[in-house]
PDB file of C-alpha atoms in Angstrom:
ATOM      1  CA  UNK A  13      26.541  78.492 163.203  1.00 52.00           C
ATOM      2  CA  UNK A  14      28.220  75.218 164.353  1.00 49.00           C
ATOM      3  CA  UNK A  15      25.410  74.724 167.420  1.00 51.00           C
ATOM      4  CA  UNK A  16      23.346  74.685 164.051  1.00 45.00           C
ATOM      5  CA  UNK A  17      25.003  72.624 161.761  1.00 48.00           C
ATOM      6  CA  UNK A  18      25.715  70.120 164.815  1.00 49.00           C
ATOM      7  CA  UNK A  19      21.369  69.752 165.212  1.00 43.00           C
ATOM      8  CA  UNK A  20      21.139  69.077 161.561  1.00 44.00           C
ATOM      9  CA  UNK A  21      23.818  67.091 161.584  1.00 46.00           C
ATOM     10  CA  UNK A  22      22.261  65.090 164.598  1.00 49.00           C
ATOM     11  CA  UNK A  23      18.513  64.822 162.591  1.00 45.00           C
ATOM     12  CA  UNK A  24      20.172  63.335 159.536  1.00 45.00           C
ATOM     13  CA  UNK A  25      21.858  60.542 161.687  1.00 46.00           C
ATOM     14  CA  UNK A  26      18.928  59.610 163.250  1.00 44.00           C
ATOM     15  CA  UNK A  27      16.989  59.167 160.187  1.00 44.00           C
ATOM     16  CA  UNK A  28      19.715  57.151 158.881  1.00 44.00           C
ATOM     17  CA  UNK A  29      19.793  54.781 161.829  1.00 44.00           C
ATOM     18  CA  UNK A  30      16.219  54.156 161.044  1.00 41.00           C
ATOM     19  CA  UNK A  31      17.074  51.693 158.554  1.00 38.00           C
ATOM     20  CA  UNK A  32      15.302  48.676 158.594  1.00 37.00           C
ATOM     21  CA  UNK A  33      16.451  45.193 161.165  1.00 38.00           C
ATOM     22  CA  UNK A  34      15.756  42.194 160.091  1.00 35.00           C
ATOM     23  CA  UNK A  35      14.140  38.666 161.276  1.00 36.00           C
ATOM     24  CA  UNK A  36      15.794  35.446 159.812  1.00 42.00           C
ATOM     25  CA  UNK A  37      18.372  33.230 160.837  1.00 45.00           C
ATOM     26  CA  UNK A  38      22.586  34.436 160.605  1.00 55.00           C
ATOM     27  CA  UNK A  39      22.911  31.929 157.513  1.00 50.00           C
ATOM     28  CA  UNK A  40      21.251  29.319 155.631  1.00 52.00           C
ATOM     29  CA  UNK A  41      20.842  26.029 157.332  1.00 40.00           C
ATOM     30  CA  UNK A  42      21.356  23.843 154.148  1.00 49.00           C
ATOM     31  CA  UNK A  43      25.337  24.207 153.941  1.00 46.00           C
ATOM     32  CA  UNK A  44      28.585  24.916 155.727  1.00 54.00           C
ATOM     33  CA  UNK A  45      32.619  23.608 154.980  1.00 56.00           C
ATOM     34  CA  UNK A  46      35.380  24.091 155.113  1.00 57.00           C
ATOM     35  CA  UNK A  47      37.123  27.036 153.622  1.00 55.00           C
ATOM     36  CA  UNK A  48      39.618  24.996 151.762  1.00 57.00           C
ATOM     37  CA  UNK A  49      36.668  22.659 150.800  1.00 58.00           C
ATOM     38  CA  UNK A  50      34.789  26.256 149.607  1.00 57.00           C
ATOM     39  CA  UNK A  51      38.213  27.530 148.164  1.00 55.00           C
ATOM     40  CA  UNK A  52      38.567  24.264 145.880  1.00 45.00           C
ATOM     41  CA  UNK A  53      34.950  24.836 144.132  1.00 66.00           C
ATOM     42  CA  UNK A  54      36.188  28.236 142.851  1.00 81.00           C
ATOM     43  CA  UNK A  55      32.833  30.387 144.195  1.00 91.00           C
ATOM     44  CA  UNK A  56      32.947  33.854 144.501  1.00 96.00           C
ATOM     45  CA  UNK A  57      31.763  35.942 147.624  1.00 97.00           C
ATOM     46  CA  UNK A  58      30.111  38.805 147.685  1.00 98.00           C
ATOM     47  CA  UNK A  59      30.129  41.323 150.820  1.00 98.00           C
ATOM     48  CA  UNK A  60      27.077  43.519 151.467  1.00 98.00           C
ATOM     49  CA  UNK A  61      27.520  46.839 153.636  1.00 97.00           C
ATOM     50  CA  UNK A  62      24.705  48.144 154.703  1.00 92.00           C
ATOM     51  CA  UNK A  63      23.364  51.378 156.440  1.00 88.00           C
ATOM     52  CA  UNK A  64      23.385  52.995 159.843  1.00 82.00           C
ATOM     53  CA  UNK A  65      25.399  56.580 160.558  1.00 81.00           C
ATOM     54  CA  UNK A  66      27.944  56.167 163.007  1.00 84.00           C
ATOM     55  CA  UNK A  67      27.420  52.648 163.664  1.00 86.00           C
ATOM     56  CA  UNK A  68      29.208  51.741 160.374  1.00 92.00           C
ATOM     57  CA  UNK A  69      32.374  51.822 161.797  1.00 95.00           C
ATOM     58  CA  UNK A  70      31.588  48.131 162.500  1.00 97.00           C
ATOM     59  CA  UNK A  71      31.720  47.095 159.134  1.00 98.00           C
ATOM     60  CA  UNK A  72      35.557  47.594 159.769  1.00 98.00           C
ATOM     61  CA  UNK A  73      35.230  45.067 162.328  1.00 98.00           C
ATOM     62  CA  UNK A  74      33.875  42.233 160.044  1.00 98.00           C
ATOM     63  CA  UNK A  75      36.691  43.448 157.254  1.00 98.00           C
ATOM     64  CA  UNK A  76      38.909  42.577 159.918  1.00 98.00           C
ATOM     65  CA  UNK A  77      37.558  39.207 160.499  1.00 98.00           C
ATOM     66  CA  UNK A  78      37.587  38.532 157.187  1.00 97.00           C
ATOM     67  CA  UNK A  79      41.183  39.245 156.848  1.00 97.00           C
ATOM     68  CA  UNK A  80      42.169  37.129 159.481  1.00 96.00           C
ATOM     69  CA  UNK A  81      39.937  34.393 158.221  1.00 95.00           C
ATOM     70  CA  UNK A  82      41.546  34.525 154.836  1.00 95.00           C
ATOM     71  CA  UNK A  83      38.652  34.749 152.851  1.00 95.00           C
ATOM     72  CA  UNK A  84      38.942  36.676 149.520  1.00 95.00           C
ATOM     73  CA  UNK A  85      36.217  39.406 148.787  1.00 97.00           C
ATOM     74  CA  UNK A  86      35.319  38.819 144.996  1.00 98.00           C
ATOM     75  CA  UNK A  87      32.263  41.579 145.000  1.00 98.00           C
ATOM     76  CA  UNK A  88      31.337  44.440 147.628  1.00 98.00           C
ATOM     77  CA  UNK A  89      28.225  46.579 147.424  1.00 98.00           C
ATOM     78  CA  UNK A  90      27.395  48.983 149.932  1.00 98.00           C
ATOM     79  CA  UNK A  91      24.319  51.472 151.186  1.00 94.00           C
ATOM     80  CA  UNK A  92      24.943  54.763 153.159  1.00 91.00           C
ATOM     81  CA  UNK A  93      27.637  54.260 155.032  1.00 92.00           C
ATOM     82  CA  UNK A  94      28.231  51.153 153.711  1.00 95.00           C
ATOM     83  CA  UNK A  95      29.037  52.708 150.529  1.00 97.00           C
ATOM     84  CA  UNK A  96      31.225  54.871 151.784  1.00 96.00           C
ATOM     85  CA  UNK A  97      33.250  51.778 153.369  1.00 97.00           C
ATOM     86  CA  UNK A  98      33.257  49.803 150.531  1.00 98.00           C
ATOM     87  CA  UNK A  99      34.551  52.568 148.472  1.00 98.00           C
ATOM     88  CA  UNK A 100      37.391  52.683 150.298  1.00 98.00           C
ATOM     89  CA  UNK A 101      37.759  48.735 150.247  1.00 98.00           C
ATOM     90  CA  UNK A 102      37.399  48.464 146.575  1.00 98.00           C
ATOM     91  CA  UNK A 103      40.222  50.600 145.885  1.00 98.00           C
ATOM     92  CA  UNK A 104      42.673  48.914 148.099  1.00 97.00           C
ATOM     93  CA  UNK A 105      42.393  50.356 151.777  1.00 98.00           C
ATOM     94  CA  UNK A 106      42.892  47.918 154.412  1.00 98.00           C
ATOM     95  CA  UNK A 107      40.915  47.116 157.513  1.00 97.00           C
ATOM     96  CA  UNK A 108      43.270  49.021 159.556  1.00 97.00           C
ATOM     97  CA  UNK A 109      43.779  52.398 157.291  1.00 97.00           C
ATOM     98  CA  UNK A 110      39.789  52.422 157.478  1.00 97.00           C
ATOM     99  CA  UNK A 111      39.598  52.183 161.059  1.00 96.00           C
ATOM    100  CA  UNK A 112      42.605  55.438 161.242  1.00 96.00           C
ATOM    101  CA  UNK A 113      40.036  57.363 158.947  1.00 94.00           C
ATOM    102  CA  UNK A 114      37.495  56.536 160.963  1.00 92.00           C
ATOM    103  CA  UNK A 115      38.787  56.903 164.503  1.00 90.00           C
ATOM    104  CA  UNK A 116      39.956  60.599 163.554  1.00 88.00           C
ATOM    105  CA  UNK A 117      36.731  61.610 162.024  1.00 81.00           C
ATOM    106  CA  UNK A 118      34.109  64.124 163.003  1.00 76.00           C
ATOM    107  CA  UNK A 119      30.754  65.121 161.435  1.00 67.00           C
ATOM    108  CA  UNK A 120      32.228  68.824 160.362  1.00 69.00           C
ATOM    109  CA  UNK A 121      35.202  66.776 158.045  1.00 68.00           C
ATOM    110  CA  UNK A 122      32.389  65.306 155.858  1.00 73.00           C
ATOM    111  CA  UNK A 123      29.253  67.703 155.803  1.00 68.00           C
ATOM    112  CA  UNK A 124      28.831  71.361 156.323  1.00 65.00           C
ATOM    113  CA  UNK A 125      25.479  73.808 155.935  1.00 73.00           C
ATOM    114  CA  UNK A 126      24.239  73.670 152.289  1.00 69.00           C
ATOM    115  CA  UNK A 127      22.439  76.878 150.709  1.00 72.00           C
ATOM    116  CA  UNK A 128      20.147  75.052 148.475  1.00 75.00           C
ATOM    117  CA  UNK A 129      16.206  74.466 149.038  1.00 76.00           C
ATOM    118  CA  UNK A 130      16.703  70.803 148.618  1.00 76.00           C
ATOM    119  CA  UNK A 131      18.389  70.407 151.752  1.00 73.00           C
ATOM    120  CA  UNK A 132      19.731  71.635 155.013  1.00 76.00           C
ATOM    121  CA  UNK A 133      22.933  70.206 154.705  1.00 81.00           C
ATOM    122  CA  UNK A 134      25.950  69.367 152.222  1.00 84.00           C
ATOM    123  CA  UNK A 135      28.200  66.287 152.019  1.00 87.00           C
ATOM    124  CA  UNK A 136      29.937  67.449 149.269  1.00 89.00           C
ATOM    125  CA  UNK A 137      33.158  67.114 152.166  1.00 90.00           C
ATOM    126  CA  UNK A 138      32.548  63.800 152.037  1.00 91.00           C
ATOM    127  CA  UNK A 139      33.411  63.267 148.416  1.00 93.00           C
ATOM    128  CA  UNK A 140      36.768  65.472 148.837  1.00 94.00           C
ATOM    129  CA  UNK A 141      37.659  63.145 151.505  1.00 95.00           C
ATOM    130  CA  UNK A 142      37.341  59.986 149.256  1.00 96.00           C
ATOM    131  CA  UNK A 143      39.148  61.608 146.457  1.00 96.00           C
ATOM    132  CA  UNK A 144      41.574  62.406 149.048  1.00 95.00           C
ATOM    133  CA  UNK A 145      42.467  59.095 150.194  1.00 96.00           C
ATOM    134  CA  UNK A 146      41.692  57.243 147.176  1.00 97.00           C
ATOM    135  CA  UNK A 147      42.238  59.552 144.481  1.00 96.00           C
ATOM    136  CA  UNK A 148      40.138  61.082 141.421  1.00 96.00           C
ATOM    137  CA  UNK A 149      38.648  57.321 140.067  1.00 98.00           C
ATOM    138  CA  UNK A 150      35.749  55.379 138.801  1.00 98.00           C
ATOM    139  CA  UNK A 151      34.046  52.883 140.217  1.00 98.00           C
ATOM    140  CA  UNK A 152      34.297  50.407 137.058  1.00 98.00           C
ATOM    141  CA  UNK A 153      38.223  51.076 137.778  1.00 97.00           C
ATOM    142  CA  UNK A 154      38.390  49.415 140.999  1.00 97.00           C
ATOM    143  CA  UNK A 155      40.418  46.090 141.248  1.00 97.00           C
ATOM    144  CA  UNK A 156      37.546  44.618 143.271  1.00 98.00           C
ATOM    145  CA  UNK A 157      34.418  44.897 141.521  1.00 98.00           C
ATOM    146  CA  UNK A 158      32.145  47.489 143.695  1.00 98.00           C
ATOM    147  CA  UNK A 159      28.572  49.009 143.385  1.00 98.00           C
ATOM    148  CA  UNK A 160      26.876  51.769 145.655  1.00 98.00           C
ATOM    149  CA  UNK A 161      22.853  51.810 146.075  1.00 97.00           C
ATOM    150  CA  UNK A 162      20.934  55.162 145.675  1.00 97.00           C
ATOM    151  CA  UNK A 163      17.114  56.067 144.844  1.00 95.00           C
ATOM    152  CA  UNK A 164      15.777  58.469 142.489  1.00 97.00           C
ATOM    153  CA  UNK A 165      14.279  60.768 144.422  1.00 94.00           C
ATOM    154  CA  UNK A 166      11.660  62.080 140.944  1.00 94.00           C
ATOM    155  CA  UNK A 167      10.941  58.378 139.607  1.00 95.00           C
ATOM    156  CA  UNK A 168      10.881  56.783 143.139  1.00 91.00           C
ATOM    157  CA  UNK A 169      13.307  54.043 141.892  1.00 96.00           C
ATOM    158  CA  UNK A 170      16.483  51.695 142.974  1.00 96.00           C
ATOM    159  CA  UNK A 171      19.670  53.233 141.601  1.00 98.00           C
ATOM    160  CA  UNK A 172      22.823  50.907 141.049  1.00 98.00           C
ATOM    161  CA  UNK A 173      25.707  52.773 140.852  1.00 98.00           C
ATOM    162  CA  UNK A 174      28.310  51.053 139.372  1.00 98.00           C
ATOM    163  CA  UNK A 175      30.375  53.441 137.298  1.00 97.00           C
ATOM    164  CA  UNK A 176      31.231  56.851 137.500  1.00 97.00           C
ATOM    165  CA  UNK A 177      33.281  59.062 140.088  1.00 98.00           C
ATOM    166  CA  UNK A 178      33.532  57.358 143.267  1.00 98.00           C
ATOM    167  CA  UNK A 179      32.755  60.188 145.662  1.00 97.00           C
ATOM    168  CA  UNK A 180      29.866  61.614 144.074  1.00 97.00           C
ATOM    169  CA  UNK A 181      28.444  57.998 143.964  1.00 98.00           C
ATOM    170  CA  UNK A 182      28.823  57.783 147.619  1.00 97.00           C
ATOM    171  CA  UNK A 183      27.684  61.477 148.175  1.00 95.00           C
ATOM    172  CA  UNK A 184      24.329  60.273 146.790  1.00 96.00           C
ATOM    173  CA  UNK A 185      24.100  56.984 148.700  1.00 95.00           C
ATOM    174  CA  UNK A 186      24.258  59.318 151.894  1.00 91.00           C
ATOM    175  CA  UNK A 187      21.931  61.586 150.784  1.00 88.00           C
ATOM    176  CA  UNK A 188      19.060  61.421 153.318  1.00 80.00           C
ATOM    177  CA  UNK A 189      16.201  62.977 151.782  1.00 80.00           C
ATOM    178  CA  UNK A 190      15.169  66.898 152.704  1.00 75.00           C
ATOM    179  CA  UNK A 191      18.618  67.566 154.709  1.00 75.00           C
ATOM    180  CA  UNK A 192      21.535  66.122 152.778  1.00 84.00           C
ATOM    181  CA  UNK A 193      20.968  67.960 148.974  1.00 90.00           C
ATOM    182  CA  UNK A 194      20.298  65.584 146.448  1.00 94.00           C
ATOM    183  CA  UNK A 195      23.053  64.928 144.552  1.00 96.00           C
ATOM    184  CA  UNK A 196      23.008  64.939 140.738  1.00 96.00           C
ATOM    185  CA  UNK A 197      24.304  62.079 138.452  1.00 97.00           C
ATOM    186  CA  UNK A 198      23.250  61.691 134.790  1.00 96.00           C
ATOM    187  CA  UNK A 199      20.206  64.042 134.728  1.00 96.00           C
ATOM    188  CA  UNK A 200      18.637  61.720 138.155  1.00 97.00           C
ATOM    189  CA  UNK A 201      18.508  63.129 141.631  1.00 96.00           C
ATOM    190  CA  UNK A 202      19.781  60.852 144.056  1.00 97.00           C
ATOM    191  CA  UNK A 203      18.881  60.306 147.537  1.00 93.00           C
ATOM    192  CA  UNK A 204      19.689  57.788 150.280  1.00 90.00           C
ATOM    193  CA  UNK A 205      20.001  54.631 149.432  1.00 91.00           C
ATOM    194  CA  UNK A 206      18.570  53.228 152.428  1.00 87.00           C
ATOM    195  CA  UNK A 207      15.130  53.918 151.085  1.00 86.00           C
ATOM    196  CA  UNK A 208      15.395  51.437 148.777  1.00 91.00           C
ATOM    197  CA  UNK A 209      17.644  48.798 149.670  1.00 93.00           C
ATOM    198  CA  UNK A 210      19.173  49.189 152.850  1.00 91.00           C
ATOM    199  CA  UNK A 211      21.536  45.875 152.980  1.00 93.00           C
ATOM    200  CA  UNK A 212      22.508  45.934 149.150  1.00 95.00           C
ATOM    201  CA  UNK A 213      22.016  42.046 148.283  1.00 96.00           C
ATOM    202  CA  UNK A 214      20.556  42.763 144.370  1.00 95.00           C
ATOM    203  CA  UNK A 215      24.090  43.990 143.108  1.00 97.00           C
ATOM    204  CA  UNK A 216      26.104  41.409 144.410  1.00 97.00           C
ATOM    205  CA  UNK A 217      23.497  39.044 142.876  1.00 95.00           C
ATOM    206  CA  UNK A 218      23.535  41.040 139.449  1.00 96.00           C
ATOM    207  CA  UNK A 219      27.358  40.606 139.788  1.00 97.00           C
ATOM    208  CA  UNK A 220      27.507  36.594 140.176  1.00 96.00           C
ATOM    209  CA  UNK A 221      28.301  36.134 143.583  1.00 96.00           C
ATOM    210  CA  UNK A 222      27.400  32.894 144.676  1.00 95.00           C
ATOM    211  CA  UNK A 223      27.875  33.387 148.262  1.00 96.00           C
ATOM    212  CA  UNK A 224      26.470  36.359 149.795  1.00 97.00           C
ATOM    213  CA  UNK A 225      27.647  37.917 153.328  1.00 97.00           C
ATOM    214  CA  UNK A 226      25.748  40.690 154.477  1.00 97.00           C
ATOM    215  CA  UNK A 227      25.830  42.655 157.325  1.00 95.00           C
ATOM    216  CA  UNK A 228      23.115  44.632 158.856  1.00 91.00           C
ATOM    217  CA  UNK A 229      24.037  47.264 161.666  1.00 87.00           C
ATOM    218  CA  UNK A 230      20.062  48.037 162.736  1.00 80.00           C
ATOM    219  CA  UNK A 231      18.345  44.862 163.946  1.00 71.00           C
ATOM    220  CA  UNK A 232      18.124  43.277 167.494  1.00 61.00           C
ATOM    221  CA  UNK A 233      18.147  46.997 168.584  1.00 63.00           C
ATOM    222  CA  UNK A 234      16.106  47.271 172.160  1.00 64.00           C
ATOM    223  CA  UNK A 235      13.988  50.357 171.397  1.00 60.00           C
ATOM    224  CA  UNK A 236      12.281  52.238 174.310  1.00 58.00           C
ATOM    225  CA  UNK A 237       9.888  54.303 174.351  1.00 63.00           C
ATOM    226  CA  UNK A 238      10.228  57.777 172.167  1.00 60.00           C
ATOM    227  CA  UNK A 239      11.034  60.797 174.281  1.00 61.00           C
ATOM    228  CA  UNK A 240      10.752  63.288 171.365  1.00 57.00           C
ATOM    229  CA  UNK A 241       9.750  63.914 167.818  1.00 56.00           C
ATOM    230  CA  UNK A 242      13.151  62.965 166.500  1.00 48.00           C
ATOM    231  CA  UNK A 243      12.562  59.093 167.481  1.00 53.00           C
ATOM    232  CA  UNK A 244       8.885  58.808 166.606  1.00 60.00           C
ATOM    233  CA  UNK A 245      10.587  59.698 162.916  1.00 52.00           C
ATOM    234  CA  UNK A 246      13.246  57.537 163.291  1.00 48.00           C
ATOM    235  CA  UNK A 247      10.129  54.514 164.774  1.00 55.00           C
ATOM    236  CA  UNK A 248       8.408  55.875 161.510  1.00 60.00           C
ATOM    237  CA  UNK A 249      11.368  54.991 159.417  1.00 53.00           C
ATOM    238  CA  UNK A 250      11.965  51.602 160.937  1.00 54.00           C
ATOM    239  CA  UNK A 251       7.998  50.428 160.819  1.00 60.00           C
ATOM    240  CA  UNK A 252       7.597  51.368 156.954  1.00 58.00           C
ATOM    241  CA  UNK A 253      11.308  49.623 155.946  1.00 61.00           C
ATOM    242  CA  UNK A 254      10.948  46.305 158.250  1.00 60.00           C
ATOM    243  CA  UNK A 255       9.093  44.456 156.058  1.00 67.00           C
ATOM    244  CA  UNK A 256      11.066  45.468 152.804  1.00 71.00           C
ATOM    245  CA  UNK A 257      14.411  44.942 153.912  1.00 70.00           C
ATOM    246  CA  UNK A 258      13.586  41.311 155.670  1.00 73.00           C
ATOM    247  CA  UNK A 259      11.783  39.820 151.973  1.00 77.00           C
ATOM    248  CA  UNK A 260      15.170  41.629 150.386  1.00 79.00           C
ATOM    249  CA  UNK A 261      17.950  39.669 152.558  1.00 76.00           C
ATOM    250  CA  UNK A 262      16.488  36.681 152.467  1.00 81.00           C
ATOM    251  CA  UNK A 263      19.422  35.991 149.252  1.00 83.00           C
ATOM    252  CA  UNK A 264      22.060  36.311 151.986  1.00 92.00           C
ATOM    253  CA  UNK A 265      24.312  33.137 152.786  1.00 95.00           C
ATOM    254  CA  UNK A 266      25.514  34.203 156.159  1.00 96.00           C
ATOM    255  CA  UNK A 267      23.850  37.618 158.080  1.00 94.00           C
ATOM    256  CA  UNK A 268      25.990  39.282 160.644  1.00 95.00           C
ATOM    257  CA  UNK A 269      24.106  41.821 162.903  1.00 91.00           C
ATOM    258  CA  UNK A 270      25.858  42.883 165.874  1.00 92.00           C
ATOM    259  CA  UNK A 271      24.045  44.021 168.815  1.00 91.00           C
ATOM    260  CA  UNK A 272      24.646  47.589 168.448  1.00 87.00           C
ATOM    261  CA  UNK A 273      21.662  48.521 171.065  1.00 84.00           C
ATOM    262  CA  UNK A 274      24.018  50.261 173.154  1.00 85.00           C
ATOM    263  CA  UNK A 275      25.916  52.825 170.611  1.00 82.00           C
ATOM    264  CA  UNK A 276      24.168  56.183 169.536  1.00 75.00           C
ATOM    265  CA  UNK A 277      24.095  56.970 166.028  1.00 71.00           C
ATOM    266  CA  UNK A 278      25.699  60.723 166.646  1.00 71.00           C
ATOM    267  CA  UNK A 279      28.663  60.197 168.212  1.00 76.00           C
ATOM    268  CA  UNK A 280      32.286  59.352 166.784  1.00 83.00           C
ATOM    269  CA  UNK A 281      33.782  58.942 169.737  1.00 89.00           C
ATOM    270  CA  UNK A 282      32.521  55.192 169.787  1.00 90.00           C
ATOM    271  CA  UNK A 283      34.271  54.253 166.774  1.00 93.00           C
ATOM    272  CA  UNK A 284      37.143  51.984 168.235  1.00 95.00           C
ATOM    273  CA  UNK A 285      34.176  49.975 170.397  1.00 96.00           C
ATOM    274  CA  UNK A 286      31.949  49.734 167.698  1.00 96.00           C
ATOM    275  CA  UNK A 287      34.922  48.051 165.628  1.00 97.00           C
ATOM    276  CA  UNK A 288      34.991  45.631 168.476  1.00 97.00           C
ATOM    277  CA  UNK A 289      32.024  44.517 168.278  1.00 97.00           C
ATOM    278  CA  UNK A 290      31.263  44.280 164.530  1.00 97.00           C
ATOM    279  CA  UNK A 291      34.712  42.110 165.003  1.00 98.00           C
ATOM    280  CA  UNK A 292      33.313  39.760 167.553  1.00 98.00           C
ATOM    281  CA  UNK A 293      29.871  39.191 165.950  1.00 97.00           C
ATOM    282  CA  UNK A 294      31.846  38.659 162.313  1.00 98.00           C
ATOM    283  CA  UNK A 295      34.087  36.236 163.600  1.00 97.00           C
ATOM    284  CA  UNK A 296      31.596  34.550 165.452  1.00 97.00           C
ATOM    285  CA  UNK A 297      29.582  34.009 162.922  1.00 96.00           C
ATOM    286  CA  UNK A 298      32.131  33.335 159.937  1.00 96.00           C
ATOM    287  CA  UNK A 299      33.758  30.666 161.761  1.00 94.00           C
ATOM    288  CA  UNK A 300      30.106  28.887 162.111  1.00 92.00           C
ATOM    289  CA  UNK A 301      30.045  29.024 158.673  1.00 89.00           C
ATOM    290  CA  UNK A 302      33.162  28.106 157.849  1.00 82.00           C
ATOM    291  CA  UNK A 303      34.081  24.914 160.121  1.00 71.00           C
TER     292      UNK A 303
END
């Protein structure tokens, strides 16, 4: 049963790392300062999360290099496993008490064999986890404003979650269509945000951000050539989404995309490295921004 669970498992993180890369530059060319120059003309920020399995554990990197920068999140939207950071974020958890949940994870703490003939697999776990460490809430109660993406998988359109129990919201962000279940909220059947907006830039906008980081864990990837089924999917995936997701960042102030070419999308164990590097690339690029 758990050699089972641990193939699906492995199929719905591929698919998820299929999520789209992107082509621009890290941030706009028409503007940089200061932060106290930015801090002084009262703008808010706005911090995208997007997609990409395992490798998501870097967007714990950048919150760390935004801590140690100082700068104040005002907005946070998230995709995938974005949303299930910025879940966590919203409602108070720190760079570092991220990175412990993350760094004791494994796949069988947040999904487990589902029974339905929607999908292969559950994340219900997943849910429990974020009630867990954050408690039964709603995302209009968070102290920092916070929105997760999903798609309707019956009308084939964008879902902003914005309200509404937490871990279900984020259960239906992660649902990748035919193995998670689709997950139920107000009479639509939610899938995978990814589908539809992989690095979630719309909310943020919706919200009044004025500056807009985003992060995107799946360009600059090296790809070689397929050895199996499973990555002519996941090539599938990334083809059809490309072109999408590049048009759909292009409201982003500053981009971070870490190099993440040489992680797997499977395996936990690369957690504390993939921190790293998120942290590296963040800082790298924040300080550019911020001279």
């Amino acid at each position: 049963m758990k050699n089972k669970l641990y193939v699906f498992v492995s199929l719905i993180l591929a698919i998820s790392s299929s999520l789209s890369g992107m082509a621009q530059s890290d941030f706009r060319s028409d503007w940089s300062m200061s932060w106290e120059d930015f801090s002084r003309k009262e703008q808010k920020i706005g911090l995208a999360l997007g997609g990409g399995a395992v490798l998501g554990a870097a967007h714990i990197g950048v919150l760390r290099a935004i801590d140690e920068m100082g700068i104040e999140i005002d907005y946070i939207a998230g995709t995938s496993i974005g949303a299930f950071v910025a879940g966590l974020y919203a409602f108070g958890l720190n760079w570092e008490e991220i990175q412990y949940i993350s760094e004791n994870l494994n796949w069988l703490d947040i999904s487990g064999l589902s029974f339905s003939n929607m999908g292969l697999l559950s994340n219900r776990k997943m849910g429990d986890l974020i009630r867990e460490k954050i408690g039964n809430v709603n995302l209009e109660d968070s102290p920092l404003p916070v929105a997760m993406i999903a798609a309707d998988i019956e009308t084939m359109e964008k879902v902003i979650l914005s309200s509404g129990d937490v871990g279900r919201a984020a259960m239906a962000s992660t649902s990748i269509p035919g193995i998670f279940t689709p997950v139920e909220i107000n009479g639509r059947l939610l899938v995978d945000g990814g589908i539809v907006e992989n690095v979630p830039i719309s909310p943020l906008v919706d919200m009044g951000a004025d500056i807009i980081i985003a992060v995107n864990l799946n360009s600059d990837h090296k790809n070689k050539r397929p050895e199996n089924i499973l990555e002519i999917l996941l090539r599938t995936f990334v083809m059809t989404s490309n072109t999408a997701t590049q048009f759909q960042t292009r409201n982003a102030d500053i981009l971070i995309k870490p190099d993440l070419s040489e992680f797997n999308v499977i395996d936990m164990n690369q957690s504390s490295d993939l921190i790293e590097k998120g942290y590296q690339e963040a800082i790298r690029i924040l300080k550019e921004y911020f001279k």
